[in-house]
Every structure is written in C-alpha cells, then in structure tokens.
C-alpha cells in the first residue's frame, strides 16, 4: 500500500529566508508525487507534480520540489518565503501501477512565515 | 470558468439522521472523489468514481454511500449520521488518463450532535 509521511506538523521561517517542507513516500514502483496548499476555510489548491524526468519540479507561486528516488523524498522548497505563504501544505502520492487517479495524502504541515 | 461547488457549506444535524452533501463540477471530469479532513489525519478517501454508474469504496467508507447518475454530480450520503462523522468534507475531480491533478471544492463543514 502506498503512504506518505510529513514528519513536521509545523514549520516556522522568517520572511525572506528559504523554506523547506519535508515529505517522504512509500509505493511499489515509481511514484507520481504532488504538493497541494490549503488556505484557511478553503479547499486544496494544486502547487506542482512530479511525473518523470527532471528531479527538480517548478510550480506555482515560486515553489519547487526535489524528487530524490534513493531517499524516497519529495521536499517542497522556496528560496525566499513570504508571509502570504503561511498555510497548510499537503504532499500526496499515486502509485503508477494501480491505475486510476487515487491519491494518498500526508497529514499536512502548517507553514508559518513571520516578519 | 469551470468550477467545482459543494453544498451546503455548513451543516448541523443530529445523530441518526440521513444527510446528503452535494458536489457539482463543470470541468466535465470523469473522476470524482470524496475526502474527509480531520486534525492529525490529513485527508482520507471516502468514495470515488471513475465515471457514470461507477462507484468505489475508499479507506473510510463505512457509514457513507455515493451514486453517480451523471458526469457532473457525486452526492455523498451519510445513512445514519454519527458524532464520529463530524468533519470537513471535500469533493474533488480530475480528468482521466495521465496523472492529472485533482481540483477541490471549497468543503462542507458537518457537525453531528
């Protein structure tokens, strides 16, 4: 069965500093990986996805994520954080072999960017 | 613009009552999903559908049912609401084929007293 771990419930960072939100996954075979963001009282919004190819994936709002197969990780990064980036971030994985479009989500990481 | 909507946005009900949450999408997506979001659990899949007349159970399907009579709608029914079903419910849809991202509705906050 596929699974996702987000080891940090909360990440605090100062505005202007780089940020990293961690994600590790477990699937049989090669994965499809996703990052979503959720602002208060809103649904999830898609940020970026990894399918194949370049291990560094660029997404919306200046976010990027690095796929590392040997470490089974897909960490979300941004070079310079903004206060407006404060939100709940979810990593998700889909097994390539299972078919369909079912995603398994992590438990989420609350990002707080402070002035 | 295409969108996915949920109604009601907030619902309070009593234990034992039947409740139906609506989900409507205008993306013309074949795939639709229902999740519940609870603190410490992230999003958990309740039911999903890959097309009209197709429905499948997710990891937390007990006490819930869905039906898919057209492409646009996937209503979620709680047969006999329980306090453990107090949660925020999200509907999502995605196109078929390659690993397309899911688009989420705004959510329904359900309280079962």
Short mmCIF file of C-alpha atoms in Angstrom, two decimals:
data_model
loop_
_atom_site.label_atom_id
_atom_site.label_comp_id
_atom_site.label_asym_id
_atom_site.label_seq_id
_atom_site.Cartn_x
_atom_site.Cartn_y
_atom_site.Cartn_z
CA UNK A 1 0.00 0.00 0.00
CA UNK A 2 1.16 3.50 -0.73
CA UNK A 3 1.81 6.00 2.05
CA UNK A 4 3.16 9.48 2.66
CA UNK A 5 4.88 10.90 5.71
CA UNK A 6 5.21 14.56 6.57
CA UNK A 7 7.41 14.45 9.65
CA UNK A 8 6.85 18.04 10.76
CA UNK A 9 3.45 19.24 11.97
CA UNK A 10 4.64 22.84 11.79
CA UNK A 11 7.49 24.73 10.17
CA UNK A 12 8.36 28.28 11.18
CA UNK A 13 10.52 30.51 8.99
CA UNK A 14 11.31 34.20 8.78
CA UNK A 15 10.19 36.14 5.74
CA UNK A 16 12.92 36.28 3.14
CA UNK A 17 14.56 33.07 4.33
CA UNK A 18 14.44 29.83 2.33
CA UNK A 19 11.86 27.28 3.37
CA UNK A 20 11.67 23.50 3.15
CA UNK A 21 8.65 21.32 3.88
CA UNK A 22 9.58 17.66 4.06
CA UNK A 23 7.82 14.67 2.53
CA UNK A 24 8.78 11.02 2.22
CA UNK A 25 6.76 8.36 0.45
CA UNK A 26 6.36 4.63 0.09
CA UNK A 27 4.96 2.98 -3.05
CA UNK A 28 5.58 -0.12 -5.08
CA UNK A 29 7.45 1.01 -8.14
CA UNK A 30 7.88 4.55 -9.35
CA UNK A 31 5.57 7.23 -7.96
CA UNK A 32 3.62 10.20 -9.11
CA UNK A 33 4.02 12.91 -6.46
CA UNK A 34 2.04 16.05 -5.74
CA UNK A 35 2.05 19.08 -3.48
CA UNK A 36 -1.09 20.97 -2.53
CA UNK A 37 -1.67 24.06 -0.39
CA UNK A 38 -4.70 24.87 1.74
CA UNK A 39 -5.52 28.35 2.99
CA UNK A 40 -7.92 28.76 5.93
CA UNK A 41 -11.51 27.73 5.16
CA UNK A 42 -10.63 26.87 1.57
CA UNK A 43 -10.22 23.73 -0.49
CA UNK A 44 -6.83 22.39 -1.53
CA UNK A 45 -5.02 24.05 -4.42
CA UNK A 46 -2.57 22.23 -6.66
CA UNK A 47 1.03 23.50 -6.50
CA UNK A 48 3.14 21.08 -8.53
CA UNK A 49 3.64 17.45 -9.51
CA UNK A 50 6.42 15.05 -10.40
CA UNK A 51 5.76 12.51 -13.13
CA UNK A 52 9.10 11.74 -14.70
CA UNK A 53 12.23 13.44 -15.98
CA UNK A 54 13.98 16.31 -14.21
CA UNK A 55 14.15 15.74 -10.47
CA UNK A 56 13.58 19.43 -9.77
CA UNK A 57 10.00 20.40 -10.44
CA UNK A 58 8.87 24.02 -10.56
CA UNK A 59 5.35 25.02 -9.62
CA UNK A 60 3.07 27.88 -8.73
CA UNK A 61 3.96 30.92 -6.57
CA UNK A 62 7.72 30.30 -6.80
CA UNK A 63 7.60 26.87 -5.18
CA UNK A 64 9.70 23.95 -6.34
CA UNK A 65 10.21 20.39 -5.19
CA UNK A 66 13.08 17.97 -5.48
CA UNK A 67 12.44 14.30 -6.16
CA UNK A 68 15.05 12.01 -4.61
CA UNK A 69 14.48 8.38 -5.50
CA UNK A 70 17.20 6.94 -3.26
CA UNK A 71 15.81 8.75 -0.22
CA UNK A 72 12.17 8.35 -1.34
CA UNK A 73 11.65 12.03 -0.67
CA UNK A 74 9.89 14.91 -2.38
CA UNK A 75 10.63 18.01 -0.32
CA UNK A 76 8.92 21.31 -1.12
CA UNK A 77 11.16 24.37 -1.27
CA UNK A 78 11.09 28.08 -1.88
CA UNK A 79 14.17 30.31 -1.99
CA UNK A 80 12.57 33.28 -0.21
CA UNK A 81 9.48 32.87 1.95
CA UNK A 82 6.62 35.37 2.10
CA UNK A 83 4.16 35.94 4.92
CA UNK A 84 1.43 35.11 2.40
CA UNK A 85 2.91 31.59 2.05
CA UNK A 86 1.61 30.78 5.52
CA UNK A 87 -0.79 27.89 5.00
CA UNK A 88 -1.23 24.14 5.38
CA UNK A 89 0.75 22.07 2.89
CA UNK A 90 -0.04 18.52 1.83
CA UNK A 91 2.13 16.02 0.00
CA UNK A 92 0.38 13.24 -1.94
CA UNK A 93 1.43 10.13 -3.84
CA UNK A 94 -0.13 7.99 -6.52
CA UNK A 95 1.03 4.51 -7.38
CA UNK A 96 1.74 4.21 -11.11
CA UNK A 97 0.80 0.56 -11.20
CA UNK A 98 -2.57 0.80 -9.51
CA UNK A 99 -4.38 2.67 -12.23
CA UNK A 100 -6.99 5.32 -11.73
CA UNK A 101 -6.22 8.59 -10.02
CA UNK A 102 -6.41 7.78 -6.32
CA UNK A 103 -4.11 9.88 -4.20
CA UNK A 104 -2.83 9.17 -0.71
CA UNK A 105 -2.22 12.32 1.30
CA UNK A 106 0.12 13.05 4.16
CA UNK A 107 -1.17 14.56 7.38
CA UNK A 108 -0.12 18.06 6.39
CA UNK A 109 2.48 20.59 7.55
CA UNK A 110 1.49 24.01 8.82
CA UNK A 111 3.87 26.63 7.47
CA UNK A 112 4.14 29.86 9.40
CA UNK A 113 6.16 32.69 7.89
CA UNK A 114 6.89 35.53 10.29
CA UNK A 115 8.12 39.06 9.72
CA UNK B 1 -14.95 29.32 -15.91
CA UNK B 2 -15.19 25.68 -14.92
CA UNK B 3 -15.51 25.03 -11.21
CA UNK B 4 -16.42 22.54 -8.52
CA UNK B 5 -19.01 23.50 -5.92
CA UNK B 6 -20.25 21.93 -2.73
CA UNK B 7 -23.44 22.49 -0.79
CA UNK B 8 -24.27 23.18 1.90
CA UNK B 9 -21.08 24.85 3.15
CA UNK B 10 -22.10 24.27 6.76
CA UNK B 11 -24.50 21.71 8.19
CA UNK B 12 -25.55 20.80 11.69
CA UNK B 13 -27.53 17.61 12.15
CA UNK B 14 -28.49 15.14 14.82
CA UNK B 15 -27.28 11.63 15.41
CA UNK B 16 -29.21 9.09 13.37
CA UNK B 17 -30.41 11.43 10.65
CA UNK B 18 -29.67 10.89 6.98
CA UNK B 19 -27.59 13.65 5.43
CA UNK B 20 -26.65 14.26 1.80
CA UNK B 21 -23.79 16.51 0.75
CA UNK B 22 -23.81 17.75 -2.81
CA UNK B 23 -20.86 18.03 -5.18
CA UNK B 24 -21.15 19.51 -8.67
CA UNK B 25 -18.36 20.06 -11.18
CA UNK B 26 -18.42 21.75 -14.56
CA UNK B 27 -14.97 20.52 -15.67
CA UNK B 28 -16.55 17.52 -17.42
CA UNK B 29 -14.15 15.30 -15.47
CA UNK B 30 -14.75 11.57 -15.33
CA UNK B 31 -13.04 11.11 -11.96
CA UNK B 32 -14.64 12.37 -8.76
CA UNK B 33 -13.61 11.85 -5.14
CA UNK B 34 -14.88 12.46 -1.62
CA UNK B 35 -12.48 13.05 1.28
CA UNK B 36 -12.83 13.90 4.91
CA UNK B 37 -10.31 16.10 6.68
CA UNK B 38 -9.62 15.62 10.36
CA UNK B 39 -6.87 17.02 12.53
CA UNK B 40 -3.95 14.63 12.68
CA UNK B 41 -5.25 12.51 9.80
CA UNK B 42 -4.91 14.78 6.80
CA UNK B 43 -7.31 13.86 4.00
CA UNK B 44 -8.77 10.38 3.87
CA UNK B 45 -10.59 8.99 0.88
CA UNK B 46 -14.23 8.00 1.46
CA UNK B 47 -15.53 7.05 -2.01
CA UNK B 48 -14.58 7.68 -5.58
CA UNK B 49 -15.96 7.30 -9.09
CA UNK B 50 -14.29 6.96 -12.47
CA UNK B 51 -17.44 7.57 -14.49
CA UNK B 52 -21.23 7.37 -14.65
CA UNK B 53 -22.59 4.37 -12.75
CA UNK B 54 -19.13 3.61 -11.35
CA UNK B 55 -18.50 3.92 -7.60
CA UNK B 56 -15.75 2.53 -5.38
CA UNK B 57 -15.01 2.42 -1.68
CA UNK B 58 -12.10 4.32 -0.21
CA UNK B 59 -10.27 3.73 3.05
CA UNK B 60 -13.01 5.16 5.33
CA UNK B 61 -16.25 4.24 3.53
CA UNK B 62 -18.25 2.73 6.41
CA UNK B 63 -21.43 4.70 7.00
CA UNK B 64 -21.22 6.56 3.68
CA UNK B 65 -22.59 5.95 0.21
CA UNK B 66 -22.39 7.65 -3.19
CA UNK B 67 -24.14 7.36 -6.52
CA UNK B 68 -23.10 8.67 -9.94
CA UNK B 69 -26.00 9.19 -12.32
CA UNK B 70 -24.32 11.85 -14.47
CA UNK B 71 -20.85 13.24 -15.09
CA UNK B 72 -21.32 16.44 -13.11
CA UNK B 73 -22.56 15.23 -9.73
CA UNK B 74 -21.40 12.88 -6.98
CA UNK B 75 -23.59 13.29 -3.88
CA UNK B 76 -22.33 11.81 -0.62
CA UNK B 77 -24.92 10.32 1.75
CA UNK B 78 -24.47 9.59 5.42
CA UNK B 79 -27.06 6.90 6.02
CA UNK B 80 -27.35 7.44 9.79
CA UNK B 81 -25.16 10.25 10.99
CA UNK B 82 -22.83 9.59 13.92
CA UNK B 83 -20.78 12.01 16.02
CA UNK B 84 -17.63 10.38 14.63
CA UNK B 85 -18.64 11.76 11.23
CA UNK B 86 -18.25 15.35 12.38
CA UNK B 87 -15.63 16.59 9.96
CA UNK B 88 -14.87 18.78 6.99
CA UNK B 89 -15.75 17.07 3.71
CA UNK B 90 -14.07 17.85 0.40
CA UNK B 91 -15.10 16.84 -3.06
CA UNK B 92 -12.53 16.73 -5.87
CA UNK B 93 -12.44 15.89 -9.55
CA UNK B 94 -9.79 15.13 -12.14
CA UNK B 95 -9.53 14.31 -15.80
CA UNK B 96 -8.93 10.73 -16.90
CA UNK B 97 -5.67 9.48 -18.31
CA UNK B 98 -2.21 10.51 -17.18
CA UNK B 99 -1.69 11.62 -13.57
CA UNK B 100 -3.77 14.74 -13.71
CA UNK B 101 -4.10 16.85 -10.62
CA UNK B 102 -7.31 16.89 -8.66
CA UNK B 103 -9.36 20.06 -8.34
CA UNK B 104 -11.00 20.57 -4.97
CA UNK B 105 -14.26 22.13 -3.90
CA UNK B 106 -14.47 24.61 -1.01
CA UNK B 107 -15.57 22.00 1.52
CA UNK B 108 -18.58 21.30 3.74
CA UNK B 109 -18.25 21.54 7.50
CA UNK B 110 -20.56 18.95 9.03
CA UNK B 111 -21.38 18.81 12.73
CA UNK B 112 -23.28 15.83 14.12
CA UNK B 113 -24.76 16.47 17.56
#
